[in-house]
Coordinates of C-alpha atoms and ligand atoms in Angstrom, one line a residue:
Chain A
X18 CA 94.9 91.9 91.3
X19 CA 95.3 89.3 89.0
X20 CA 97.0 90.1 85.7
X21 CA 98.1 87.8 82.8
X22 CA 99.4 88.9 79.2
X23 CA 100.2 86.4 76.4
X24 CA 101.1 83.8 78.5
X25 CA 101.6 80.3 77.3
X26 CA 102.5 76.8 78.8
X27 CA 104.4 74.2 76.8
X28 CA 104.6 71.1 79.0
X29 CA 107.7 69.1 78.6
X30 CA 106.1 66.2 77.0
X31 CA 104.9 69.3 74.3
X32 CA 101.6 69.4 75.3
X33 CA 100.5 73.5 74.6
X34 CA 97.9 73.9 77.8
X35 CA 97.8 77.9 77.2
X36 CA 98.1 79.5 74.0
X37 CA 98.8 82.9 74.4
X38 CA 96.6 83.7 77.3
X39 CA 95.5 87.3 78.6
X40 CA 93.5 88.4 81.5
X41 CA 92.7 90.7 84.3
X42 CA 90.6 89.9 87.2
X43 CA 90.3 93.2 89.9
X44 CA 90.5 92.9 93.4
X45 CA 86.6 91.6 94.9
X46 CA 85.5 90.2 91.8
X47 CA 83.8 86.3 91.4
X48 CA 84.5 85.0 88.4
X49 CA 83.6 81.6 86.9
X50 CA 86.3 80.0 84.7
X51 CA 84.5 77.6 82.3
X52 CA 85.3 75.7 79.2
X53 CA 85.8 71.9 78.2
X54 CA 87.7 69.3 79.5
X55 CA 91.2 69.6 78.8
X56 CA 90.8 73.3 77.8
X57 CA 93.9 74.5 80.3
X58 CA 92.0 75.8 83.3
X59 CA 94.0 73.6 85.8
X60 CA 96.7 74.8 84.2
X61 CA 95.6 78.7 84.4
X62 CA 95.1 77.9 88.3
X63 CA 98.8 76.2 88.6
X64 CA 100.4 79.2 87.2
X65 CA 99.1 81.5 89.6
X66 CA 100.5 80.0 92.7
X67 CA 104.0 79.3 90.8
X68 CA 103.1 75.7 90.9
X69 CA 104.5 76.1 87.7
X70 CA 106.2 78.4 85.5
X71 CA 104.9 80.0 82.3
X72 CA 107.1 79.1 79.1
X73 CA 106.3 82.6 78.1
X74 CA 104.8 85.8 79.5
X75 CA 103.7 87.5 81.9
X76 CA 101.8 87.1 85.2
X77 CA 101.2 89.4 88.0
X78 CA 99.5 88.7 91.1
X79 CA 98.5 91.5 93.6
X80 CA 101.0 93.9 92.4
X81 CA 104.2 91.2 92.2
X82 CA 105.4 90.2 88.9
X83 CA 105.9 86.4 89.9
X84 CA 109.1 86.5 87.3
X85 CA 110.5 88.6 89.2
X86 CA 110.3 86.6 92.6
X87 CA 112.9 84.2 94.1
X88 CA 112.2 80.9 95.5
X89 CA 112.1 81.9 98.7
X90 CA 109.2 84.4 98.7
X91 CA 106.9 81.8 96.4
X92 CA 105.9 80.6 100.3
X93 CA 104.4 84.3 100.6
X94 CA 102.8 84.9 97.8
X95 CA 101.1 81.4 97.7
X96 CA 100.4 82.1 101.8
X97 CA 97.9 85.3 100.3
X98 CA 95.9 82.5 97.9
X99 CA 93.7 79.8 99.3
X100 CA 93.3 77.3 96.5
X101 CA 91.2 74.1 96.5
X102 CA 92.6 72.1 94.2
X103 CA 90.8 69.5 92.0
X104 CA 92.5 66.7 93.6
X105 CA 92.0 68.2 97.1
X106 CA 96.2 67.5 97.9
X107 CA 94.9 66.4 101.4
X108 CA 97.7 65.0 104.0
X109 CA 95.7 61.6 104.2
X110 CA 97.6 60.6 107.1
X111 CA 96.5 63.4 109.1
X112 CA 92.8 63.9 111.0
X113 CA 90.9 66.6 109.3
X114 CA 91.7 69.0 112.0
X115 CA 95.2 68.6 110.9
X116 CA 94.5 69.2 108.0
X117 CA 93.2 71.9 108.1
X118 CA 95.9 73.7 111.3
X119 CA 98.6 73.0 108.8
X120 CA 97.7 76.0 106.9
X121 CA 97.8 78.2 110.3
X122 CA 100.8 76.7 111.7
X123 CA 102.4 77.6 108.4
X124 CA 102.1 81.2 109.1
X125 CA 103.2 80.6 112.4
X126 CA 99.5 81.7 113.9
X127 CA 99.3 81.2 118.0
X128 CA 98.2 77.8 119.1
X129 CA 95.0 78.8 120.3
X130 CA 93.9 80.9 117.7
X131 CA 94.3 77.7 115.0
X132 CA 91.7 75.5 117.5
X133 CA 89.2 78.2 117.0
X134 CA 89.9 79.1 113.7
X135 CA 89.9 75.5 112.1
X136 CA 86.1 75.0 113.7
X137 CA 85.0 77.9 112.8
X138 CA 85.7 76.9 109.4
X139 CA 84.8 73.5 109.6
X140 CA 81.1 75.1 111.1
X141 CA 81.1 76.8 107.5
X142 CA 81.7 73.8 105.7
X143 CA 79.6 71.9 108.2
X144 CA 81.8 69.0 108.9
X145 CA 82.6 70.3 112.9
X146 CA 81.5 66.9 113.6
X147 CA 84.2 65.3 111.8
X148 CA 87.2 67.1 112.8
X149 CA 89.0 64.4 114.7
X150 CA 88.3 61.6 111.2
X151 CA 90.9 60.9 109.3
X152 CA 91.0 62.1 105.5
X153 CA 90.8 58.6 104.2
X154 CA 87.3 57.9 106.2
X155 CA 85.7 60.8 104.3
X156 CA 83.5 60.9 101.2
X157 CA 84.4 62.5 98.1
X158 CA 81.6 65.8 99.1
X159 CA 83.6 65.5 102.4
X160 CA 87.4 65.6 101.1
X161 CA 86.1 68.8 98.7
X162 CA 84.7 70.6 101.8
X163 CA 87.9 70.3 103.6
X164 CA 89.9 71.2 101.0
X165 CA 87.6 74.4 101.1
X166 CA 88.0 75.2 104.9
X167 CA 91.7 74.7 104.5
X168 CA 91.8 77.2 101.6
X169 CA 89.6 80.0 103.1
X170 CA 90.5 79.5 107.1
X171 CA 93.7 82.3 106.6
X172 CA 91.5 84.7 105.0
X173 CA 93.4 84.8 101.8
X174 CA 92.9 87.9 99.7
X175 CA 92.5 85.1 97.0
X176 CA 90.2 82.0 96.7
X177 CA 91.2 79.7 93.6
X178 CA 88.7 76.8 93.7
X179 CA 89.5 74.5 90.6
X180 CA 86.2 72.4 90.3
X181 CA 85.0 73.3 93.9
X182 CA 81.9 71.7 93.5
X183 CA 82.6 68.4 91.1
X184 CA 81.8 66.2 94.2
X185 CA 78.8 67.5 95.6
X186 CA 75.2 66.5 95.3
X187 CA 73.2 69.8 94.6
X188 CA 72.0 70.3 97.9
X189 CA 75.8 70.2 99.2
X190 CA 77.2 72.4 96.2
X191 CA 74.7 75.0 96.6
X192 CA 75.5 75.8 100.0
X193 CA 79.6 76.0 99.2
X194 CA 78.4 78.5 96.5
X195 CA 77.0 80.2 99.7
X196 CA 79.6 80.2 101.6
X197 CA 81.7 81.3 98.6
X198 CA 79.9 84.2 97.8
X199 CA 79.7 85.1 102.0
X200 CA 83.4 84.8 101.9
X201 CA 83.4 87.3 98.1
X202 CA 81.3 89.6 100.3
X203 CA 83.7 90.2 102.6
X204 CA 86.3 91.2 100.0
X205 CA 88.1 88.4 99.1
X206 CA 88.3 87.8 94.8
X207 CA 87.3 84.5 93.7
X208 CA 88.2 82.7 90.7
X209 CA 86.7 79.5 90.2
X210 CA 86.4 77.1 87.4
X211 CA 83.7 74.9 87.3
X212 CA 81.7 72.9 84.7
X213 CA 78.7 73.5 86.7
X214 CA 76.2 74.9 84.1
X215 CA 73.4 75.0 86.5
X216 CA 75.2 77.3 89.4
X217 CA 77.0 79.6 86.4
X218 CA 73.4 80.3 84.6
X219 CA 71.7 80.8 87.9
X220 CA 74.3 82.4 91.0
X221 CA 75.5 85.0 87.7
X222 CA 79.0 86.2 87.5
X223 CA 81.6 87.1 85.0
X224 CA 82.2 84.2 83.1
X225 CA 85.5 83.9 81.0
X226 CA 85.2 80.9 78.9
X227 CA 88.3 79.1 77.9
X228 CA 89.2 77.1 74.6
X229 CA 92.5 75.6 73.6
X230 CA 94.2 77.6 76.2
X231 CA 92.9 80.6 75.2
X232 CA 90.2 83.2 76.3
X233 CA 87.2 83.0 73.9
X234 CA 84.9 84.6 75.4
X235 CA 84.6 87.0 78.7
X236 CA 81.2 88.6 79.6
X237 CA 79.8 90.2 83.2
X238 CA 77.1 88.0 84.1
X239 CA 77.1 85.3 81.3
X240 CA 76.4 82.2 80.6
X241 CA 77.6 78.9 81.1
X242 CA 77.2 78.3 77.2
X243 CA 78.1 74.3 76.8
X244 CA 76.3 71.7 76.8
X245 CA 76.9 70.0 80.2
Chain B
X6 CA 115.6 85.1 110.8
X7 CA 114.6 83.6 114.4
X8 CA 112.4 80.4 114.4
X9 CA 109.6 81.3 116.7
X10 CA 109.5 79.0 120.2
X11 CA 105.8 77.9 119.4
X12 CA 106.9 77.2 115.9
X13 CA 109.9 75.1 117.2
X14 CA 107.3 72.8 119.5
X15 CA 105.3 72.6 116.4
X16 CA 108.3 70.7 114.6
X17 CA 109.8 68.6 117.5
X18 CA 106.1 67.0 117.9
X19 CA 105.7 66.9 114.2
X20 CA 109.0 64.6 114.4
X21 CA 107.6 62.0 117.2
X22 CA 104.3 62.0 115.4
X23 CA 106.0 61.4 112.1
X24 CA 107.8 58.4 112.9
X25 CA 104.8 56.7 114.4
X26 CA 102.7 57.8 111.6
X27 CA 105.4 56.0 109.1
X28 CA 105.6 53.2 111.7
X29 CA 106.7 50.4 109.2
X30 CA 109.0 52.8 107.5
X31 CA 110.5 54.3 110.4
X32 CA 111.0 50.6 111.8
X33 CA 112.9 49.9 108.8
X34 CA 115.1 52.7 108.7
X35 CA 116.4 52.2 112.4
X36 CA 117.0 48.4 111.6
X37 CA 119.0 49.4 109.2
X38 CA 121.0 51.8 111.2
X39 CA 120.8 49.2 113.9
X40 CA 122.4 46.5 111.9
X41 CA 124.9 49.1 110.2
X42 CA 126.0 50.1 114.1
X43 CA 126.3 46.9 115.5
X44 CA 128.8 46.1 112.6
X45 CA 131.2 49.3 112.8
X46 CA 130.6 49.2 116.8
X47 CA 132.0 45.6 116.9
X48 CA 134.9 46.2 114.4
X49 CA 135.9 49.4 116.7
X50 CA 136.1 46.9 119.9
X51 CA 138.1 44.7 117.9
X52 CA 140.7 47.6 117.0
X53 CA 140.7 49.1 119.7
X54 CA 141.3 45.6 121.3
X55 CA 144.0 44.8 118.8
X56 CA 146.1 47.9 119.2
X57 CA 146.2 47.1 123.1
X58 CA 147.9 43.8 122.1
X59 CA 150.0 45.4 119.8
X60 CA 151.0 47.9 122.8
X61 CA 151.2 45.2 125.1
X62 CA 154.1 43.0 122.9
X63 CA 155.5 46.8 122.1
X64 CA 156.1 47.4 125.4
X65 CA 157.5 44.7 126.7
X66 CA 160.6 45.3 124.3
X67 CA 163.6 46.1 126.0
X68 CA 167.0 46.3 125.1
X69 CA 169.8 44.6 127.2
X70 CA 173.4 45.9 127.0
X71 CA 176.5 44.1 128.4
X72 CA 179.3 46.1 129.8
X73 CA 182.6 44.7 129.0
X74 CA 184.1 42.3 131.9
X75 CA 186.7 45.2 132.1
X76 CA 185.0 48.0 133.0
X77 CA 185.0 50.1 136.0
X78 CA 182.1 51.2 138.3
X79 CA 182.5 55.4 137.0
X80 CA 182.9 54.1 133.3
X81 CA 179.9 52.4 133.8
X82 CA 178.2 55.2 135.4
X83 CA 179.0 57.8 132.8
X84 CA 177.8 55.4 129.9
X85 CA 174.4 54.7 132.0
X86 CA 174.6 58.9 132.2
X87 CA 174.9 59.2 128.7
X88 CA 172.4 56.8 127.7
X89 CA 169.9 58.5 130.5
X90 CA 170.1 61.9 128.4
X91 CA 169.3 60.3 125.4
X92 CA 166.3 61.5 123.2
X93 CA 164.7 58.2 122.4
X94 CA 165.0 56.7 125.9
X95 CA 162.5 56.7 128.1
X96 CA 164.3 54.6 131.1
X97 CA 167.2 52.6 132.0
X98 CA 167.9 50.5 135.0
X99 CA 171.3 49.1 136.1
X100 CA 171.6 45.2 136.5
X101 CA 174.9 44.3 138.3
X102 CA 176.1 40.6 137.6
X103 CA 174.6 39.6 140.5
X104 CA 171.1 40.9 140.2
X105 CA 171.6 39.8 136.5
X106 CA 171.8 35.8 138.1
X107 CA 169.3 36.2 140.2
X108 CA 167.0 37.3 137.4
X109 CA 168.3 34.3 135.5
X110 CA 167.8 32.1 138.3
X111 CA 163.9 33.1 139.0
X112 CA 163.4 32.7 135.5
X113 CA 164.6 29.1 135.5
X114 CA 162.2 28.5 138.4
X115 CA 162.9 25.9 141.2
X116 CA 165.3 24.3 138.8
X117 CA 167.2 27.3 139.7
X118 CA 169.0 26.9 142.5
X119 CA 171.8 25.1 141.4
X120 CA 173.2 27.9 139.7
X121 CA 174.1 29.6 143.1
X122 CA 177.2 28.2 143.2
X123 CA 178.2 30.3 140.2
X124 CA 178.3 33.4 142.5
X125 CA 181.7 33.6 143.2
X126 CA 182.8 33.1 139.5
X127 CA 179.4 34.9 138.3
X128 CA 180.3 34.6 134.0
X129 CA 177.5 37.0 133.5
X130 CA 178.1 40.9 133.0
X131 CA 177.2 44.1 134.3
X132 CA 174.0 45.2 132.0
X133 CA 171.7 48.5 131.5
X134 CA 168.3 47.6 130.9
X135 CA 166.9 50.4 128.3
X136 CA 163.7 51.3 126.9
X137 CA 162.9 53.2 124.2
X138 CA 160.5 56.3 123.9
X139 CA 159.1 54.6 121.3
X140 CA 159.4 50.5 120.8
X141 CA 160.2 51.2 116.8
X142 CA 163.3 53.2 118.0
X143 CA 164.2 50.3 119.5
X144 CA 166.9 49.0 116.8
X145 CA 168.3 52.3 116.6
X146 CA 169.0 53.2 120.2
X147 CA 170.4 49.5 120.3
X148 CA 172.7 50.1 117.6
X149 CA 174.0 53.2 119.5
X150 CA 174.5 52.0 122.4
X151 CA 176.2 49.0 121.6
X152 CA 178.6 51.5 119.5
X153 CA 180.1 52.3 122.5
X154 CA 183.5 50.7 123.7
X155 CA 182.4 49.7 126.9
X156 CA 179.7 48.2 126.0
X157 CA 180.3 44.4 124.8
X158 CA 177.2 43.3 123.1
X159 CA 173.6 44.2 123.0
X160 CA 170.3 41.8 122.9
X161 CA 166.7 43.0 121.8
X162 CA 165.4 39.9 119.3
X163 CA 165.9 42.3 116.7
X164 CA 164.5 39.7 114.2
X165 CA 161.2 38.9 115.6
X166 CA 160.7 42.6 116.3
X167 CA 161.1 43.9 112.6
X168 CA 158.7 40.9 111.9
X169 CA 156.2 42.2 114.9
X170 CA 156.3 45.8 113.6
X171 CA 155.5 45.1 110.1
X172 CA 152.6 42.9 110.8
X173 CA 151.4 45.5 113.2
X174 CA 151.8 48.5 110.9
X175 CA 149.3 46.0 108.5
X176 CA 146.9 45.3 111.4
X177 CA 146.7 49.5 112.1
X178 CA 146.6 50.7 108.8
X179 CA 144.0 47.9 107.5
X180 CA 141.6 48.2 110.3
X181 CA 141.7 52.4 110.3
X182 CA 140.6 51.9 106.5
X183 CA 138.2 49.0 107.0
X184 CA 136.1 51.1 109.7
X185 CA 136.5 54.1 107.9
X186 CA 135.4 52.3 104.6
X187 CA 132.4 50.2 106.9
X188 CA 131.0 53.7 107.9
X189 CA 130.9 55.2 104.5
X190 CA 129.2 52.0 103.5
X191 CA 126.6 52.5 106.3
X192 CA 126.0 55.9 105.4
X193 CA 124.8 55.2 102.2
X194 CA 122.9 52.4 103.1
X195 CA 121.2 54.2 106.1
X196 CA 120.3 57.0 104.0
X197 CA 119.4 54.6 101.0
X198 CA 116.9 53.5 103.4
X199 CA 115.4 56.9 104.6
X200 CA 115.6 57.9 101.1
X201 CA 112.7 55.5 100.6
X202 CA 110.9 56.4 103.6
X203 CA 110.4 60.1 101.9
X204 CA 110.3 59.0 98.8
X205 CA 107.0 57.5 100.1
X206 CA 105.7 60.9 101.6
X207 CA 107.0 63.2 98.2
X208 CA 103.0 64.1 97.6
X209 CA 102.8 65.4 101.3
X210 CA 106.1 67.4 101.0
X211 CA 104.3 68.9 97.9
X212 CA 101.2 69.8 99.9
X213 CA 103.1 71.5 102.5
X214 CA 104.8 73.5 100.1
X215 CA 101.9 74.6 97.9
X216 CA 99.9 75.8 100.8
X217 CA 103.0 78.0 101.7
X218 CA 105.6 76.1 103.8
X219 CA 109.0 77.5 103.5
X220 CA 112.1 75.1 102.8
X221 CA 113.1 74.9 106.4
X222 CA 109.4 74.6 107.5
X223 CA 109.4 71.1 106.1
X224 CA 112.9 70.7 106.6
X225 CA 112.8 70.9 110.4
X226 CA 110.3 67.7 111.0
X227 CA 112.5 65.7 108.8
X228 CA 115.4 66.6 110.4
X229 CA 113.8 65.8 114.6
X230 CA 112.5 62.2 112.4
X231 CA 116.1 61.6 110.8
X232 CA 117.8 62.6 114.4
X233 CA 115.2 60.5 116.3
X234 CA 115.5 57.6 114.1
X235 CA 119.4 57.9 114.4
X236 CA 119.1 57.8 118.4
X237 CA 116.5 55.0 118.9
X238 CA 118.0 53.1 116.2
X239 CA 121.3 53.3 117.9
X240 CA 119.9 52.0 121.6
X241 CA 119.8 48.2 120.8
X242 CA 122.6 47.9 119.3
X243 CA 124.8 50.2 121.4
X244 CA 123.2 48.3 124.5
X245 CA 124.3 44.5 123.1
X246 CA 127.9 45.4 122.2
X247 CA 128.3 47.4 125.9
X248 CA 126.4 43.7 127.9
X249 CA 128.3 41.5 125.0
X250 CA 131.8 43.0 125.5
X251 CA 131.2 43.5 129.4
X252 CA 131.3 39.8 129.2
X253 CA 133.8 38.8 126.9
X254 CA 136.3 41.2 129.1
X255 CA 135.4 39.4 132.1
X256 CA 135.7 36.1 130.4
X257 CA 139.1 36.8 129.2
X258 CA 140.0 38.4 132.6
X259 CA 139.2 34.6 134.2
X260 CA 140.4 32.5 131.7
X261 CA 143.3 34.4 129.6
X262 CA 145.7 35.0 132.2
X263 CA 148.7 36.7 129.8
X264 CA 146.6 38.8 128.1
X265 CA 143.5 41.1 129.0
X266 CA 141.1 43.0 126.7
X267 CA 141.1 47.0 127.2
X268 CA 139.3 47.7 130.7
X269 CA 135.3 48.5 129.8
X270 CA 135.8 51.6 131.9
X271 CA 135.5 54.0 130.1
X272 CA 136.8 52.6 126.8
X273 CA 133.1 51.0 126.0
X274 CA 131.7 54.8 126.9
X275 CA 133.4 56.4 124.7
X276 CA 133.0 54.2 122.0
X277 CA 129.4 54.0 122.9
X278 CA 128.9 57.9 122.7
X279 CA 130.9 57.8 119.1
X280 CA 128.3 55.5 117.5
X281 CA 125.3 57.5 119.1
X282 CA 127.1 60.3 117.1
X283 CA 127.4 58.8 114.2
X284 CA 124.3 57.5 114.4
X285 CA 122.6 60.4 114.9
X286 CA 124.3 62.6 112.4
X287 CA 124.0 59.9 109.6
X288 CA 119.9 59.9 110.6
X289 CA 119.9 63.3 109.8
X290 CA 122.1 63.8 107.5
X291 CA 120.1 60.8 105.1
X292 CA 116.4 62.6 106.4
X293 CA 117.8 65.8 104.7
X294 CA 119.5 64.5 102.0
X295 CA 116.3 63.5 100.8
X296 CA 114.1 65.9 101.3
X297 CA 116.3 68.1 99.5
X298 CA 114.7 66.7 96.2
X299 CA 111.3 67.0 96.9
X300 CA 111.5 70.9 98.0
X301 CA 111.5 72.0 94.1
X302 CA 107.7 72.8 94.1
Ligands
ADP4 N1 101.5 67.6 83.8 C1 101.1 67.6 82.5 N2 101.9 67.1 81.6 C2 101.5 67.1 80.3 N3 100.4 67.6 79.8 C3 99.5 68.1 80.7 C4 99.8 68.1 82.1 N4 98.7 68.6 82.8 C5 97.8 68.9 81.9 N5 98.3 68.6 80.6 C6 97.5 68.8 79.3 O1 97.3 70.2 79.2 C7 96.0 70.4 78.7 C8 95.3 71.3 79.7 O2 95.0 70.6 80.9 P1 94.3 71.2 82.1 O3 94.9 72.5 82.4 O4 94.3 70.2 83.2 O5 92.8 71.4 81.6 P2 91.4 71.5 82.3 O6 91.7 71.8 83.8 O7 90.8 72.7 81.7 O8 90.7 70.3 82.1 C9 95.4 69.1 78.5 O9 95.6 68.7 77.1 C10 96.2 68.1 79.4 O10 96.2 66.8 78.8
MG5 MG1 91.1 70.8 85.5

């Protein structure tokens, strides 16, 4: 499902992020990404959805080598991964219900399939209540929780959440994890990194740890393994 | 690949929303073209308006030749034949010596009159009034005409009408390139302008495209906003020239007796429609320019 062999990322400003990277995530898997600060995990998440490209390697997501794939179908592939991103990229002009229809309206879903679609996922999040607020009127928690209905209400066969819970008060974070592992139940493969040692040593997963933008460690059902 | 109908809604009330969303931006964007339209729409009147005087003096040129005192009434005829079928004339009319006084007479008023007795011993001559298909063939149909033996002498003001035609080749030339040049000039301004309305929304054009909009799925918005912005932008200023040069015709009409500006109907709709055009196409034209840019995610 998700393939990536000796990649590496040189930004312009010559910054290496990844460092010869290789990994293989199968389809219905939850795996944690961790590793410090500044270890390349955004950057791991970026290249998946062609928010960038590699300066070397390969990467292959659900079959497609994304080398191989013009401009014009990176709107596909990236239609078949919901990703929150660590900076939720909200529209803060627009109510969350916006928000959240832009994904549906993207793929062109019928109008009255978005309405219930976007409260049924703001009932998982639980922020129905909120649907007509704008973006700017919401907490930090809030924003994150959004970003999460947005990325999960097309059912993507992919759920990147880059620091998913960073937001949220315990209470808050341990019912995303919920929702996240309903949503892995039902098929979808997750990939999220987190510096949440507390939900990685408890809710256990395959843990691939990250250091100078490389894998250095990978074990099913690990450990967080920093000091938080 | 067919846009879908819902899909199409989706984009024309992304548009509306837009510009009310980007209110101050939007605001300055159709000032811009506002200010831009009431220029190049006021410099159009005043060509358009110009080239009618210039048509008006043009016209009025006509070229007088005398038949010699000698000549017969079938000489006559088969020069006034001859000039008839000639390519650059568009009419000639005969003016007998007598007809020729009484022209000259009228044209010295009540004063006039005491030229009657000159009847009998008229000293004018037999004339052809001619006019040329075009007013800057004049000298040239003249100079033909007058080549011919019966003819004794011709009149046009030749001087003054080389002077009139060089001024108004100027006046044509000068103001085709200064409304040309004033409308490239609001182009880049107007789009200078909606340039930085985007430039202010670059991070949502990211958003869209990260979470899988297509090129033309955040084209489409931007181009309703850039049309929209083009249209309302061109009401006030298309409205003020239409009122403002309603009332200068009128106020010529009363008070300018010799000359009178180009009718408003349907000149000023015309003109009017041009500028909505223009204005319209430069909105969008500027809306896309600059989204263009921001589609590389
Ligand atoms: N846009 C960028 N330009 C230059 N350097 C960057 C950019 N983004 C990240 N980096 C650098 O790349 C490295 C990896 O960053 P990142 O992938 O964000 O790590 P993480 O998400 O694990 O904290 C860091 O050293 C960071 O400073
Ligand atoms: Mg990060």
């Amino acid at each position: 499902m998700i393939t990536m062999k000796r990649v590496r990322k040189t930004y312009p400003n010559g910054v290496q992020a990844l460092n010869g990277m290789n990994i293989h995530i199968d389809k219905g898997e939850f795996v944690y990404v961790v590793g410090p600060s500044g270890a390349g995990k955004t950057t791991f998440i970026k290249l998946m959805i062609r928010e960038l490209k590699p300066s070397e390697g390969l990467i292959q997501i659900n079959g497609n080598n994304l080398g191989d794939l013009s401009d014009k179908q990176i709107p596909y592939l990236r239609r078949k991964i919901g990703v929150v991103f660590q900076d939720f990229k909200l529209f803060t002009k627009l109510s969350v219900y916006e928000n959240i229809a832009f994904a549906l309206e993207v793929i062109e879903e019928e109008p009255e399939q978005i309405k219930t679609k976007v409260m049924d996922v703001l009932d998982i999040v639980g922020l129905k209540s909120k649907a007509r607020f704008n973006t700017s009127e919401l907490s930090g928690g809030e924003k994150q929780r959004i970003a999460i209905a947005r990325a999960i209400v097309n059912q993507p066969a992919i759920l990147i959440a880059d620091e998913p819970t960073g937001n949220l008060d315990p209470e808050t974070a341990w019912s995303i994890m919920g929702t996240l592992e309903e949503i892995n139940n039902r098929g979808t493969t997750i990939v999220m990194a987190t510096h949440n040692s507390h939900i990685v040593n408890t809710l256990k997963k395959r843990v691939i740890a990250i250091e100078n933008g490389k894998v250095v460690r990978d074990e099913l059902g690990g450990s967080y393994g920093y000091q938080a | 690949m067919a846009i879908k109908r819902k899909t199409l809604t989706r984009h024309g009330r992304e548009g509306f929303k837009n510009i009310r969303r980007n209110g101050w931006m939007s605001f300055a964007s159709m000032s811009a073209v506002a200010i831009m339209l009431f220029v190049v729409g006021a410099f159009a009147f005043l060509i358009v308006n110009t080239n009618h005087l210039i048509d008006t003096i043009e016209n009025d040129v006509e070229i007088r030749a005398f038949f010699e005192h000698d000549v017969d009434a079938s000489e006559q005829e088969s020069v006034l034949e001859e000039v008839e079928s000639h390519d650059s004339v568009e009419n000639v009319v005969y003016r007998d010596r007598d007809e020729g006084l009484d022209v000259f007479m009228e044209s010295m008023g009540s004063d006039g009159e005491v030229f009657e007795n000159l009847r009998e011993e008229n000293p004018l001559n037999d004339a052809l009034i001619i006019q040329a298909t075009d007013p800057q063939m004049t000298a040239a149909v003249a100079e033909e005409v007058n080549a011919q033996s019966a003819i004794e002498s011709v009149e046009y003001g030749e001087s003054i009408l080389g002077q009139l035609f060089t001024v108004t080749n100027y006046v044509r030339i000068l103001g085709g390139a200064l409304v040309i040049g004033l409308i490239f000039t609001s182009v880049f301004l107007i789009s200078n302008t909606i340039k930085l309305t985007i430039l202010s929304r670059k991070d949502e054009i990211q958003i869209m495209k990260l979470v899988g909009a297509t090129n033309s799925f955040v084209r489409f918005p931007f181009f309703i906003e850039g049309a929209l912005i083009g249209l309302i932008g061109a009401i006030i200023p298309i409205a003020g020239l239409t009122v403002g040069y309603s009332y200068l015709y009128s106020f010529m009409y009363d008070q300018v007796p010799f000359f009178t500006f180009v009718e408003p109907n349907p000149m000023i709709w015309q003109i009017s429609g041009l500028l909505l055009l223009v204005s319209i196409l430069v909105g969008i034209f500027g809306s896309q320019m600059s989204v263009r840019k921001f589609l590389k995610v």
